[in-house]
């Protein structure tokens, strides 16, 4: 009888240990899956395609997400949603992390924790080839288009200009192509992609007006278990050149017709 009790206790202890190991009851990822939230409207970082690296999702971020999960012996899943909903979904626990070409701003740092920076970008202006806009101040009397909730919107807001905000980058660019606006303010690599895809557009940079922006992965505040896994994988991918290679690969792919 005594022996049985002991065995039972041992069995229970083992079950509990196994439970901790697989992180039952939340923590970093549900079971062996890390669910990444993204907004797949941001080439070359994330976009929908027929055959992506994670299901129908492809891009620099998606390849990074996949590798982060693999390095941790887990699987990556993606939930695609509006950019504005990402941080709320993260706080609700609907997703484990956000990878979305997201700039780690001080304001966002108030609600979530960010990983190591994996990419540095800046805002640029997309204009028609014959535009006389040469600096950010030239936008003062122009029709400006931005994407809702992106740092580009915040920049233009801070400059005190009026603007129109669209849900998607492609919508803002179409406005420009159709001559309904004069300039689109958006992240550099994505701008490059749009200029490659549409005739008659060019990029105008203004390093004095637009600060550099650091893309990082967001996790719930205090989720150090997952953040450590993410940082470890990012550090490795930065050191061995993987992220560089991905950036080159997807930038070329994005502009090739
Ligand atoms: N870097 C900008 C920001 O953080 C734009 C990111 C847009 N990303 C996306 N997946 N739609 O606000």
Coordinates of N, CA and C and ligand atoms in Angstrom, one line a residue:
X1 N 0.8 -1.2 0.0 CA 0.0 0.0 0.0 C 0.9 1.3 0.0
X2 N 1.9 1.2 0.9 CA 2.7 2.4 0.9 C 3.5 2.6 -0.4
X3 N 3.8 1.5 -1.0 CA 4.6 1.5 -2.2 C 3.7 2.2 -3.3
X4 N 2.5 1.8 -3.3 CA 1.6 2.3 -4.3 C 1.4 3.9 -4.2
X5 N 1.3 4.3 -3.0 CA 1.2 5.8 -2.8 C 2.5 6.5 -3.3
X6 N 3.6 5.9 -3.0 CA 4.9 6.5 -3.4 C 4.9 6.5 -5.0
X7 N 4.5 5.4 -5.6 CA 4.5 5.4 -7.0 C 3.6 6.4 -7.6
X8 N 2.4 6.5 -7.0 CA 1.4 7.5 -7.4 C 2.0 8.9 -7.3
X9 N 2.6 9.2 -6.2 CA 3.2 10.5 -6.0 C 4.3 10.8 -7.1
X10 N 5.1 9.8 -7.4 CA 6.1 9.9 -8.4 C 5.5 10.2 -9.7
X11 N 4.5 9.4 -10.0 CA 3.8 9.6 -11.3 C 3.2 11.0 -11.5
X12 N 2.7 11.5 -10.4 CA 2.1 12.8 -10.4 C 3.2 13.9 -10.6
X13 N 4.3 13.7 -9.9 CA 5.4 14.6 -10.0 C 5.9 14.7 -11.5
X14 N 5.9 13.5 -12.1 CA 6.4 13.4 -13.4 C 5.5 14.1 -14.4
X15 N 4.2 13.9 -14.2 CA 3.2 14.6 -15.0 C 3.3 16.1 -14.9
X16 N 3.5 16.5 -13.7 CA 3.6 18.0 -13.4 C 4.9 18.5 -14.1
X17 N 6.0 17.8 -14.0 CA 7.2 18.2 -14.7 C 7.1 18.3 -16.2
X18 N 6.4 17.3 -16.7 CA 6.2 17.2 -18.2 C 5.4 18.4 -18.6
X19 N 4.4 18.8 -17.7 CA 3.5 19.9 -18.0 C 4.3 21.2 -18.0
X20 N 5.2 21.4 -17.1 CA 6.1 22.6 -17.1 C 6.9 22.7 -18.4
X21 N 7.5 21.5 -18.7 CA 8.3 21.4 -19.9 C 7.6 21.8 -21.2
X22 N 6.4 21.4 -21.3 CA 5.7 21.7 -22.5 C 4.9 23.0 -22.4
X23 N 5.1 23.7 -21.2 CA 4.4 25.0 -21.0 C 2.9 24.9 -21.1
X24 N 2.3 23.9 -20.4 CA 0.9 23.8 -20.3 C 0.4 25.1 -19.6
X25 N -0.7 25.6 -20.0 CA -1.3 26.7 -19.2 C -0.6 28.0 -19.6
X26 N -0.2 28.1 -20.9 CA 0.3 29.4 -21.4 C 1.7 29.6 -21.1
X27 N 2.1 30.9 -21.2 CA 3.5 31.2 -21.2 C 4.0 31.5 -22.6
X28 N 5.1 30.9 -22.9 CA 5.7 31.1 -24.2 C 5.0 30.2 -25.3
X29 N 4.2 30.7 -26.0 CA 3.5 29.8 -27.1 C 2.6 28.9 -26.5
X30 N 1.6 28.5 -27.3 CA 0.7 27.4 -26.8 C 1.2 26.1 -27.2
X31 N 1.6 25.3 -26.3 CA 2.2 24.0 -26.6 C 3.4 24.2 -27.4
X32 N 3.5 23.6 -28.6 CA 4.7 23.8 -29.4 C 4.5 24.7 -30.6
X33 N 3.6 25.6 -30.5 CA 3.4 26.6 -31.6 C 3.6 28.0 -31.1
X34 N 4.3 28.8 -31.9 CA 4.3 30.2 -31.6 C 3.4 30.9 -32.6
X35 N 2.4 31.5 -32.1 CA 1.5 32.2 -33.1 C 1.9 33.7 -33.2
X36 N 2.3 34.0 -34.4 CA 2.8 35.3 -34.8 C 1.6 36.1 -35.4
X37 N 1.4 37.3 -34.9 CA 0.4 38.1 -35.6 C 1.1 39.0 -36.6
X38 N 0.5 39.2 -37.7 CA 1.1 40.2 -38.7 C 0.0 40.9 -39.5
X39 N 0.4 41.8 -40.3 CA -0.6 42.4 -41.3 C 0.1 42.2 -42.6
X40 N -0.3 41.2 -43.3 CA 0.3 40.8 -44.6 C 0.0 41.7 -45.8
X41 N 0.3 43.0 -45.5 CA 0.1 44.1 -46.5 C 1.3 44.9 -46.6
X42 N 2.5 44.3 -46.4 CA 3.7 45.1 -46.3 C 4.9 44.5 -46.9
X43 N 4.9 44.3 -48.2 CA 6.0 43.7 -48.9 C 7.2 44.6 -48.7
X44 N 8.5 44.1 -48.7 CA 8.8 42.7 -48.8 C 8.8 42.0 -47.4
X45 N 8.3 42.5 -46.4 CA 8.3 41.9 -45.1 C 7.2 40.9 -44.9
X46 N 6.0 41.2 -45.4 CA 4.9 40.2 -45.3 C 3.9 40.5 -46.3
X47 N 3.5 39.4 -47.0 CA 2.4 39.5 -48.0 C 1.9 38.1 -48.3
X48 N 0.7 38.1 -48.9 CA 0.1 36.8 -49.1 C 0.5 36.3 -50.5
X49 N 0.7 35.1 -50.6 CA 1.1 34.5 -51.9 C 0.6 33.0 -51.9
X50 N 0.7 32.4 -53.1 CA 0.1 31.1 -53.2 C 0.9 30.1 -52.4
X51 N 2.2 30.3 -52.4 CA 3.1 29.3 -51.7 C 4.1 30.0 -50.8
X52 N 3.8 30.4 -49.6 CA 4.7 31.1 -48.8 C 5.5 30.2 -47.9
X53 N 6.4 30.8 -47.1 CA 7.2 30.0 -46.1 C 6.4 29.5 -45.0
X54 N 5.3 30.3 -44.6 CA 4.4 29.8 -43.6 C 3.0 29.8 -44.2
X55 N 2.5 28.7 -44.7 CA 1.3 28.7 -45.4 C 1.2 29.6 -46.6
X56 N 0.3 30.5 -46.6 CA 0.1 31.5 -47.7 C 0.9 32.8 -47.4
X57 N 1.7 32.8 -46.3 CA 2.4 34.0 -46.0 C 3.9 33.9 -46.3
X58 N 4.4 35.0 -46.9 CA 5.8 35.0 -47.3 C 6.4 36.4 -47.0
X59 N 7.7 36.5 -47.1 CA 8.4 37.7 -46.8 C 9.5 37.6 -45.8
X60 N 10.3 38.6 -45.7 CA 11.4 38.6 -44.7 C 10.9 38.2 -43.3
X61 N 9.9 38.9 -42.8 CA 9.4 38.6 -41.5 C 8.9 37.2 -41.3
X62 N 8.3 36.7 -42.3 CA 7.7 35.3 -42.2 C 8.8 34.3 -42.2
X63 N 9.9 34.5 -43.0 CA 11.1 33.6 -42.9 C 11.7 33.7 -41.6
X64 N 11.8 34.9 -41.0 CA 12.4 35.1 -39.7 C 11.6 34.3 -38.6
X65 N 10.3 34.5 -38.7 CA 9.4 33.9 -37.7 C 9.5 32.4 -37.8
X66 N 9.6 31.9 -39.0 CA 9.7 30.4 -39.1 C 11.0 29.9 -38.5
X67 N 12.0 30.6 -38.7 CA 13.3 30.2 -38.1 C 13.4 30.4 -36.6
X68 N 12.7 31.4 -36.1 CA 12.7 31.6 -34.6 C 12.0 30.3 -34.0
X69 N 10.9 29.9 -34.6 CA 10.2 28.8 -34.1 C 11.0 27.5 -34.2
X70 N 11.7 27.3 -35.3 CA 12.5 26.1 -35.5 C 13.6 26.1 -34.5
X71 N 14.3 27.2 -34.3 CA 15.4 27.3 -33.4 C 15.0 26.8 -32.0
X72 N 13.7 27.1 -31.7 CA 13.2 26.8 -30.3 C 12.5 25.4 -30.3
X73 N 12.6 24.7 -31.4 CA 12.0 23.4 -31.5 C 10.5 23.5 -31.6
X74 N 10.0 24.6 -32.1 CA 8.5 24.8 -32.1 C 8.1 25.1 -33.6
X75 N 6.8 25.3 -33.8 CA 6.3 25.5 -35.1 C 5.7 27.0 -35.1
X76 N 5.8 27.6 -36.2 CA 5.3 29.0 -36.4 C 3.9 28.9 -37.0
X77 N 3.0 29.7 -36.4 CA 1.7 29.9 -37.1 C 1.5 31.4 -37.3
X78 N 0.7 31.7 -38.2 CA 0.5 33.2 -38.5 C -1.0 33.5 -38.4
X79 N -1.3 34.6 -37.8 CA -2.6 35.2 -37.8 C -2.5 36.6 -38.5
X80 N -3.3 36.7 -39.6 CA -3.2 37.9 -40.4 C -4.4 38.8 -39.9
X81 N -4.1 40.1 -39.6 CA -5.1 41.0 -39.2 C -4.7 42.4 -39.5
X82 N -5.6 43.4 -39.2 CA -5.3 44.8 -39.5 C -4.1 45.2 -38.6
X83 N -3.3 46.1 -39.1 CA -2.1 46.5 -38.4 C -2.5 47.1 -37.1
X84 N -3.6 47.9 -37.1 CA -4.1 48.6 -35.8 C -4.5 47.6 -34.7
X85 N -4.8 46.4 -35.1 CA -5.4 45.4 -34.1 C -4.3 44.6 -33.5
X86 N -3.1 44.6 -34.1 CA -2.0 43.7 -33.6 C -1.6 43.8 -32.2
X87 N -1.4 45.0 -31.7 CA -1.0 45.1 -30.3 C -2.1 44.8 -29.3
X88 N -3.3 45.0 -29.7 CA -4.5 44.6 -28.9 C -4.6 43.1 -28.8
X89 N -4.4 42.5 -30.0 CA -4.5 41.0 -30.0 C -3.4 40.4 -29.2
X90 N -2.2 41.0 -29.2 CA -1.1 40.5 -28.4 C -1.5 40.6 -26.9
X91 N -2.0 41.7 -26.5 CA -2.4 41.9 -25.1 C -3.5 41.0 -24.6
X92 N -4.4 40.7 -25.6 CA -5.5 39.7 -25.3 C -5.0 38.3 -25.2
X93 N -3.8 38.0 -25.7 CA -3.3 36.7 -25.7 C -3.8 35.9 -26.9
X94 N -4.4 36.6 -27.9 CA -4.8 35.9 -29.1 C -3.6 35.5 -29.9
X95 N -2.6 36.2 -29.8 CA -1.3 35.9 -30.5 C -0.2 35.9 -29.5
X96 N 0.9 35.3 -29.8 CA 2.1 35.2 -28.8 C 3.0 36.4 -29.1
X97 N 3.2 36.8 -30.4 CA 4.1 37.8 -30.7 C 3.7 38.5 -32.0
X98 N 4.2 39.7 -32.2 CA 3.9 40.5 -33.4 C 5.1 40.6 -34.2
X99 N 5.1 40.2 -35.5 CA 6.2 40.4 -36.4 C 5.5 41.1 -37.6
X100 N 5.8 42.4 -37.8 CA 5.0 43.1 -38.8 C 5.8 44.3 -39.3
X101 N 7.1 44.2 -39.5 CA 7.9 45.4 -39.8 C 7.6 46.5 -38.9
X102 N 7.3 46.1 -37.6 CA 6.8 47.1 -36.6 C 8.0 47.8 -36.0
X103 N 7.9 49.1 -36.1 CA 8.9 50.0 -35.5 C 8.7 50.0 -34.0
X104 N 9.8 49.8 -33.3 CA 9.8 49.9 -31.8 C 9.8 51.3 -31.3
X105 N 8.6 51.9 -31.2 CA 8.5 53.3 -30.8 C 8.4 53.4 -29.2
X106 N 8.7 54.5 -28.7 CA 8.6 54.7 -27.2 C 7.1 54.5 -26.8
X107 N 6.2 55.0 -27.6 CA 4.8 54.8 -27.3 C 4.4 53.4 -27.2
X108 N 4.8 52.6 -28.2 CA 4.5 51.2 -28.2 C 5.2 50.4 -27.0
X109 N 6.4 50.9 -26.7 CA 7.1 50.3 -25.6 C 6.4 50.4 -24.2
X110 N 5.4 51.3 -24.2 CA 4.6 51.5 -22.9 C 3.7 50.3 -22.7
X111 N 3.3 49.6 -23.8 CA 2.4 48.5 -23.7 C 2.9 47.1 -23.9
X112 N 4.0 47.1 -24.7 CA 4.6 45.7 -25.0 C 6.1 45.8 -24.9
X113 N 6.7 44.6 -24.9 CA 8.2 44.5 -24.9 C 8.6 44.2 -26.3
X114 N 9.8 44.7 -26.7 CA 10.3 44.5 -28.0 C 11.6 43.7 -28.0
X115 N 11.8 42.9 -29.0 CA 13.0 42.1 -29.2 C 14.2 43.0 -29.6
X116 N 15.3 42.4 -29.8 CA 16.5 43.0 -30.5 C 16.0 43.6 -31.8
X117 N 16.6 44.7 -32.3 CA 16.3 45.2 -33.6 C 16.8 44.2 -34.7
X118 N 16.0 43.9 -35.7 CA 16.4 43.0 -36.7 C 16.6 43.7 -38.1
X119 N 16.0 45.0 -38.1 CA 16.1 45.7 -39.4 C 15.9 47.2 -39.1
X120 N 16.7 48.0 -39.9 CA 16.6 49.4 -39.7 C 16.1 50.1 -41.0
X121 N 15.1 50.9 -40.8 CA 14.4 51.5 -42.0 C 14.3 53.0 -41.7
X122 N 13.6 53.7 -42.6 CA 13.3 55.1 -42.4 C 12.0 55.4 -43.2
X123 N 11.4 56.5 -42.9 CA 10.2 56.9 -43.8 C 10.8 57.6 -45.0
X124 N 10.1 57.4 -46.1 CA 10.5 58.1 -47.4 C 9.2 58.7 -48.0
X125 N 9.4 59.5 -49.0 CA 8.3 60.0 -49.7 C 8.2 59.4 -51.1
X126 N 7.1 58.8 -51.5 CA 6.9 58.4 -52.9 C 6.2 59.5 -53.6
X127 N 6.7 59.9 -54.8 CA 6.1 61.0 -55.6 C 6.1 60.6 -57.0
X128 N 5.4 61.3 -57.8 CA 5.4 61.1 -59.3 C 6.8 61.6 -59.8
X129 N 7.3 61.0 -60.8 CA 8.6 61.2 -61.3 C 8.9 62.7 -61.6
X130 N 7.9 63.5 -62.0 CA 8.0 64.9 -62.3 C 7.7 65.8 -61.2
X131 N 7.6 65.2 -60.0 CA 7.2 66.0 -58.8 C 8.3 67.0 -58.4
X132 N 7.9 68.2 -57.9 CA 8.9 69.2 -57.4 C 9.1 69.0 -55.9
X133 N 8.6 67.9 -55.3 CA 8.9 67.7 -53.9 C 10.3 67.1 -53.8
X134 N 11.2 67.9 -53.0 CA 12.5 67.4 -52.9 C 12.9 67.3 -51.4
X135 N 12.1 67.7 -50.5 CA 12.3 67.6 -49.1 C 11.0 67.5 -48.3
X136 N 11.0 67.1 -47.1 CA 9.8 67.0 -46.3 C 9.0 68.3 -46.2
X137 N 9.7 69.4 -46.1 CA 9.0 70.7 -46.0 C 8.2 71.0 -47.2
X138 N 8.6 70.4 -48.4 CA 7.8 70.7 -49.6 C 6.4 70.1 -49.6
X139 N 6.2 69.2 -48.6 CA 4.8 68.6 -48.5 C 3.8 69.6 -48.0
X140 N 4.3 70.7 -47.4 CA 3.4 71.6 -46.7 C 2.1 71.9 -47.4
X141 N 2.1 72.2 -48.7 CA 0.9 72.6 -49.4 C 0.5 71.5 -50.4
X142 N 0.9 70.3 -50.1 CA 0.5 69.1 -51.0 C -0.5 68.2 -50.4
X143 N -1.1 67.4 -51.2 CA -2.0 66.4 -50.7 C -1.2 65.1 -50.3
X144 N -1.2 64.8 -49.0 CA -0.4 63.8 -48.5 C -1.2 62.5 -48.2
X145 N -0.7 61.4 -48.6 CA -1.4 60.1 -48.2 C -0.5 59.3 -47.3
X146 N -1.1 58.6 -46.3 CA -0.3 57.7 -45.4 C -1.2 56.5 -45.2
X147 N -0.6 55.5 -44.4 CA -1.4 54.4 -44.1 C -1.7 54.5 -42.6
X148 N -3.0 54.2 -42.3 CA -3.5 54.4 -40.9 C -2.7 53.6 -39.9
X149 N -2.3 54.2 -38.9 CA -1.6 53.5 -37.8 C -0.1 53.3 -38.0
X150 N 0.4 53.5 -39.2 CA 1.8 53.4 -39.4 C 2.6 54.6 -38.8
X151 N 3.9 54.4 -38.6 CA 4.7 55.5 -38.1 C 4.7 56.6 -39.1
X152 N 4.5 56.3 -40.4 CA 4.5 57.4 -41.4 C 3.4 58.4 -41.1
X153 N 2.2 57.9 -40.6 CA 1.1 58.8 -40.2 C 1.6 59.7 -39.0
X154 N 2.2 59.1 -38.1 CA 2.7 59.8 -36.9 C 3.7 60.9 -37.3
X155 N 4.6 60.6 -38.2 CA 5.6 61.6 -38.7 C 4.9 62.8 -39.3
X156 N 3.9 62.5 -40.2 CA 3.3 63.6 -40.9 C 2.4 64.4 -39.9
X157 N 1.8 63.7 -39.0 CA 1.0 64.4 -37.9 C 1.9 65.3 -37.1
X158 N 3.1 64.8 -36.7 CA 4.0 65.6 -35.9 C 4.6 66.8 -36.7
X159 N 4.6 66.7 -38.0 CA 5.1 67.8 -38.8 C 4.0 68.9 -38.9
X160 N 2.8 68.5 -38.5 CA 1.6 69.4 -38.5 C 0.9 69.5 -39.8
X161 N 1.1 68.6 -40.7 CA 0.5 68.6 -42.0 C -0.9 67.9 -42.0
X162 N -1.8 68.3 -42.9 CA -3.0 67.5 -43.0 C -2.7 66.4 -44.0
X163 N -3.5 65.3 -43.9 CA -3.2 64.2 -44.7 C -4.5 63.3 -44.8
X164 N -4.4 62.4 -45.7 CA -5.5 61.4 -45.8 C -4.9 60.0 -45.4
X165 N -5.6 59.2 -44.6 CA -5.0 57.9 -44.2 C -5.8 56.8 -44.8
X166 N -5.1 55.9 -45.4 CA -5.7 54.7 -46.0 C -5.4 53.4 -45.2
X167 N -6.2 52.4 -45.5 CA -6.1 51.1 -44.7 C -4.9 50.4 -45.2
X168 N -4.6 50.5 -46.5 CA -3.5 49.7 -47.1 C -2.5 50.6 -47.8
X169 N -1.3 50.1 -47.9 CA -0.3 50.8 -48.6 C -0.6 50.9 -50.1
X170 N -1.2 49.8 -50.6 CA -1.5 49.8 -52.1 C -2.6 50.8 -52.4
X171 N -3.5 51.0 -51.5 CA -4.6 52.0 -51.7 C -4.0 53.4 -51.8
X172 N -3.1 53.7 -50.9 CA -2.4 55.1 -50.9 C -1.6 55.3 -52.2
X173 N -0.9 54.2 -52.6 CA -0.1 54.3 -53.8 C -1.0 54.5 -55.0
X174 N -2.2 53.8 -55.1 CA -3.1 54.0 -56.2 C -3.6 55.4 -56.3
X175 N -3.8 56.0 -55.1 CA -4.3 57.4 -55.1 C -3.2 58.3 -55.8
X176 N -2.0 58.0 -55.5 CA -0.8 58.8 -56.1 C -0.8 58.5 -57.6
X177 N -0.8 57.2 -58.0 CA -0.8 56.9 -59.4 C -1.9 57.5 -60.2
X178 N -3.1 57.6 -59.5 CA -4.2 58.2 -60.2 C -4.3 59.7 -60.1
X179 N -3.2 60.3 -59.5 CA -3.1 61.8 -59.5 C -4.0 62.4 -58.4
X180 N -4.6 61.6 -57.5 CA -5.5 62.2 -56.5 C -4.7 62.6 -55.3
X181 N -3.4 62.3 -55.1 CA -2.6 62.8 -54.1 C -1.2 63.1 -54.6
X182 N -0.4 63.8 -53.9 CA 0.9 64.2 -54.4 C 2.1 63.4 -53.8
X183 N 1.8 62.8 -52.7 CA 3.0 62.1 -52.0 C 2.4 61.1 -51.0
X184 N 3.1 60.0 -51.0 CA 2.8 58.9 -50.0 C 4.0 58.8 -49.1
X185 N 3.8 58.9 -47.8 CA 4.9 58.7 -46.8 C 4.8 57.3 -46.2
X186 N 5.8 56.5 -46.4 CA 5.8 55.1 -46.0 C 7.2 54.6 -45.8
X187 N 7.4 53.5 -45.2 CA 8.7 52.9 -44.9 C 9.5 52.6 -46.2
X188 N 10.8 52.8 -46.1 CA 11.7 52.7 -47.2 C 11.6 51.5 -48.1
X189 N 11.8 50.3 -47.5 CA 11.8 49.1 -48.3 C 10.5 48.8 -49.0
X190 N 9.4 49.1 -48.3 CA 8.1 48.9 -48.9 C 7.9 49.9 -50.0
X191 N 8.4 51.1 -49.8 CA 8.3 52.2 -50.9 C 9.0 51.7 -52.1
X192 N 10.2 51.1 -51.9 CA 11.0 50.6 -53.1 C 10.2 49.6 -53.9
X193 N 9.5 48.7 -53.2 CA 8.6 47.7 -53.8 C 7.5 48.3 -54.6
X194 N 6.9 49.3 -54.1 CA 5.8 50.0 -54.8 C 6.3 50.7 -56.0
X195 N 7.4 51.4 -55.9 CA 8.0 52.1 -57.0 C 8.4 51.1 -58.1
X196 N 8.9 49.9 -57.7 CA 9.2 48.9 -58.7 C 8.0 48.4 -59.4
X197 N 6.9 48.4 -58.7 CA 5.7 47.8 -59.3 C 4.8 48.8 -60.1
X198 N 5.1 50.0 -60.0 CA 4.3 51.0 -60.7 C 5.1 52.0 -61.5
X199 N 4.7 52.3 -62.7 CA 5.5 53.2 -63.6 C 5.3 54.6 -63.1
X200 N 6.4 55.4 -63.3 CA 6.3 56.8 -63.2 C 6.4 57.4 -61.8
X201 N 6.9 56.5 -60.8 CA 7.0 57.0 -59.5 C 8.5 57.0 -59.1
X202 N 8.8 57.8 -58.1 CA 10.2 57.8 -57.6 C 10.2 58.1 -56.1
X203 N 11.3 57.8 -55.4 CA 11.4 58.0 -54.0 C 12.2 59.2 -53.7
X204 N 11.7 60.0 -52.7 CA 12.5 61.2 -52.3 C 12.8 60.9 -50.8
X205 N 14.1 61.0 -50.5 CA 14.5 60.8 -49.1 C 14.8 62.1 -48.4
X206 N 14.6 62.2 -47.1 CA 15.0 63.4 -46.3 C 15.4 62.9 -45.0
X207 N 16.7 62.6 -44.9 CA 17.3 62.0 -43.7 C 17.2 63.0 -42.5
X208 N 17.1 64.3 -42.8 CA 17.1 65.3 -41.7 C 15.7 65.3 -41.1
X209 N 14.7 65.0 -41.9 CA 13.3 65.0 -41.4 C 12.8 63.7 -40.8
X210 N 13.2 62.6 -41.4 CA 12.7 61.3 -40.9 C 13.8 60.6 -40.2
X211 N 13.6 60.2 -38.9 CA 14.6 59.5 -38.1 C 14.6 58.0 -38.6
X212 N 15.7 57.3 -38.2 CA 15.8 55.9 -38.5 C 14.8 55.2 -37.6
X213 N 14.2 54.1 -38.1 CA 13.3 53.3 -37.3 C 13.7 51.9 -37.2
X214 N 13.6 51.3 -36.0 CA 14.1 50.0 -35.8 C 12.9 49.0 -35.7
X215 N 13.0 48.0 -36.6 CA 12.0 47.0 -36.6 C 12.3 45.9 -35.6
X216 N 11.3 45.6 -34.8 CA 11.5 44.5 -33.7 C 10.2 43.8 -33.5
X217 N 10.4 42.6 -32.9 CA 9.2 41.7 -32.6 C 8.7 42.1 -31.2
X218 N 7.4 42.2 -31.1 CA 6.7 42.5 -29.9 C 6.2 41.3 -29.2
X219 N 6.3 41.2 -27.9 CA 5.7 40.2 -27.0 C 5.0 40.9 -25.9
X220 N 4.1 40.2 -25.2 CA 3.5 40.8 -24.0 C 4.5 41.2 -23.0
X221 N 4.2 42.3 -22.3 CA 5.1 42.8 -21.3 C 5.4 41.7 -20.3
X222 N 6.7 41.5 -20.0 CA 7.1 40.5 -19.0 C 7.2 39.1 -19.5
X223 N 6.9 38.8 -20.8 CA 7.0 37.5 -21.3 C 8.5 37.2 -21.7
X224 N 9.3 37.1 -20.7 CA 10.8 37.0 -20.9 C 11.1 35.6 -21.5
X225 N 10.3 34.6 -21.2 CA 10.5 33.3 -21.7 C 10.5 33.3 -23.2
X226 N 9.5 33.9 -23.8 CA 9.4 33.9 -25.3 C 10.4 34.9 -25.8
X227 N 10.6 36.0 -25.1 CA 11.5 37.1 -25.6 C 12.9 36.5 -25.7
X228 N 13.3 35.7 -24.7 CA 14.6 35.2 -24.8 C 14.8 34.3 -26.0
X229 N 13.8 33.4 -26.3 CA 13.9 32.5 -27.4 C 14.0 33.4 -28.7
X230 N 13.2 34.4 -28.8 CA 13.2 35.3 -30.0 C 14.6 35.9 -30.1
X231 N 15.1 36.5 -29.1 CA 16.3 37.2 -29.1 C 17.5 36.3 -29.5
X232 N 17.5 35.1 -28.9 CA 18.5 34.2 -29.2 C 18.6 33.9 -30.7
X233 N 17.4 33.6 -31.2 CA 17.3 33.3 -32.7 C 17.7 34.5 -33.5
X234 N 17.3 35.7 -33.2 CA 17.6 36.9 -33.9 C 19.1 37.2 -33.9
X235 N 19.7 37.1 -32.7 CA 21.1 37.3 -32.6 C 21.9 36.3 -33.5
X236 N 21.4 35.1 -33.6 CA 22.1 34.1 -34.4 C 21.9 34.5 -35.9
X237 N 20.7 34.8 -36.3 CA 20.5 35.2 -37.7 C 21.1 36.5 -38.1
X238 N 21.4 37.4 -37.2 CA 22.1 38.6 -37.5 C 23.6 38.3 -37.6
X239 N 24.1 37.4 -36.7 CA 25.5 37.1 -36.7 C 25.9 36.3 -38.0
X240 N 25.1 35.3 -38.3 CA 25.5 34.4 -39.5 C 25.0 35.0 -40.8
X241 N 24.5 36.1 -40.8 CA 24.1 36.8 -42.1 C 22.8 36.4 -42.7
X242 N 22.0 35.5 -42.0 CA 20.7 35.1 -42.5 C 19.8 36.2 -42.8
X243 N 19.7 37.2 -41.9 CA 18.7 38.3 -42.1 C 19.1 39.1 -43.3
X244 N 20.4 39.4 -43.4 CA 20.9 40.1 -44.6 C 20.5 39.4 -45.9
X245 N 20.8 38.1 -45.9 CA 20.4 37.3 -47.1 C 19.0 37.4 -47.4
X246 N 18.1 37.3 -46.4 CA 16.7 37.3 -46.6 C 16.3 38.7 -47.1
X247 N 16.9 39.7 -46.6 CA 16.6 41.1 -47.0 C 16.9 41.2 -48.5
X248 N 18.1 40.8 -48.9 CA 18.5 40.8 -50.3 C 17.5 40.0 -51.2
X249 N 17.3 38.8 -50.7 CA 16.4 37.9 -51.5 C 15.0 38.5 -51.8
X250 N 14.4 38.9 -50.7 CA 13.0 39.4 -50.8 C 12.9 40.8 -51.5
X251 N 14.0 41.5 -51.4 CA 14.0 42.9 -52.0 C 14.1 42.7 -53.5
X252 N 15.0 41.8 -53.9 CA 15.1 41.5 -55.4 C 13.9 40.9 -55.9
X253 N 13.3 39.9 -55.2 CA 12.1 39.3 -55.6 C 11.0 40.3 -55.8
X254 N 11.0 41.2 -54.8 CA 9.9 42.2 -54.8 C 9.9 43.1 -56.0
X255 N 11.1 43.4 -56.5 CA 11.2 44.4 -57.5 C 11.3 43.8 -58.9
X256 N 11.6 42.5 -58.9 CA 11.7 41.8 -60.2 C 10.3 41.6 -60.8
X257 N 10.2 41.8 -62.1 CA 8.9 41.6 -62.7 C 8.8 40.3 -63.4
Ligands
LIG1 N1 7.1 50.5 -39.6 C1 5.8 51.0 -39.6 C2 5.2 51.0 -38.2 O1 5.6 50.3 -37.4 C3 4.8 50.3 -40.6 C4 4.6 48.9 -40.4 C5 3.6 48.2 -41.2 N2 3.6 46.8 -41.1 C6 2.6 46.0 -41.7 N3 2.9 44.7 -41.6 N4 1.6 46.5 -42.3 O2 4.2 51.6 -37.9

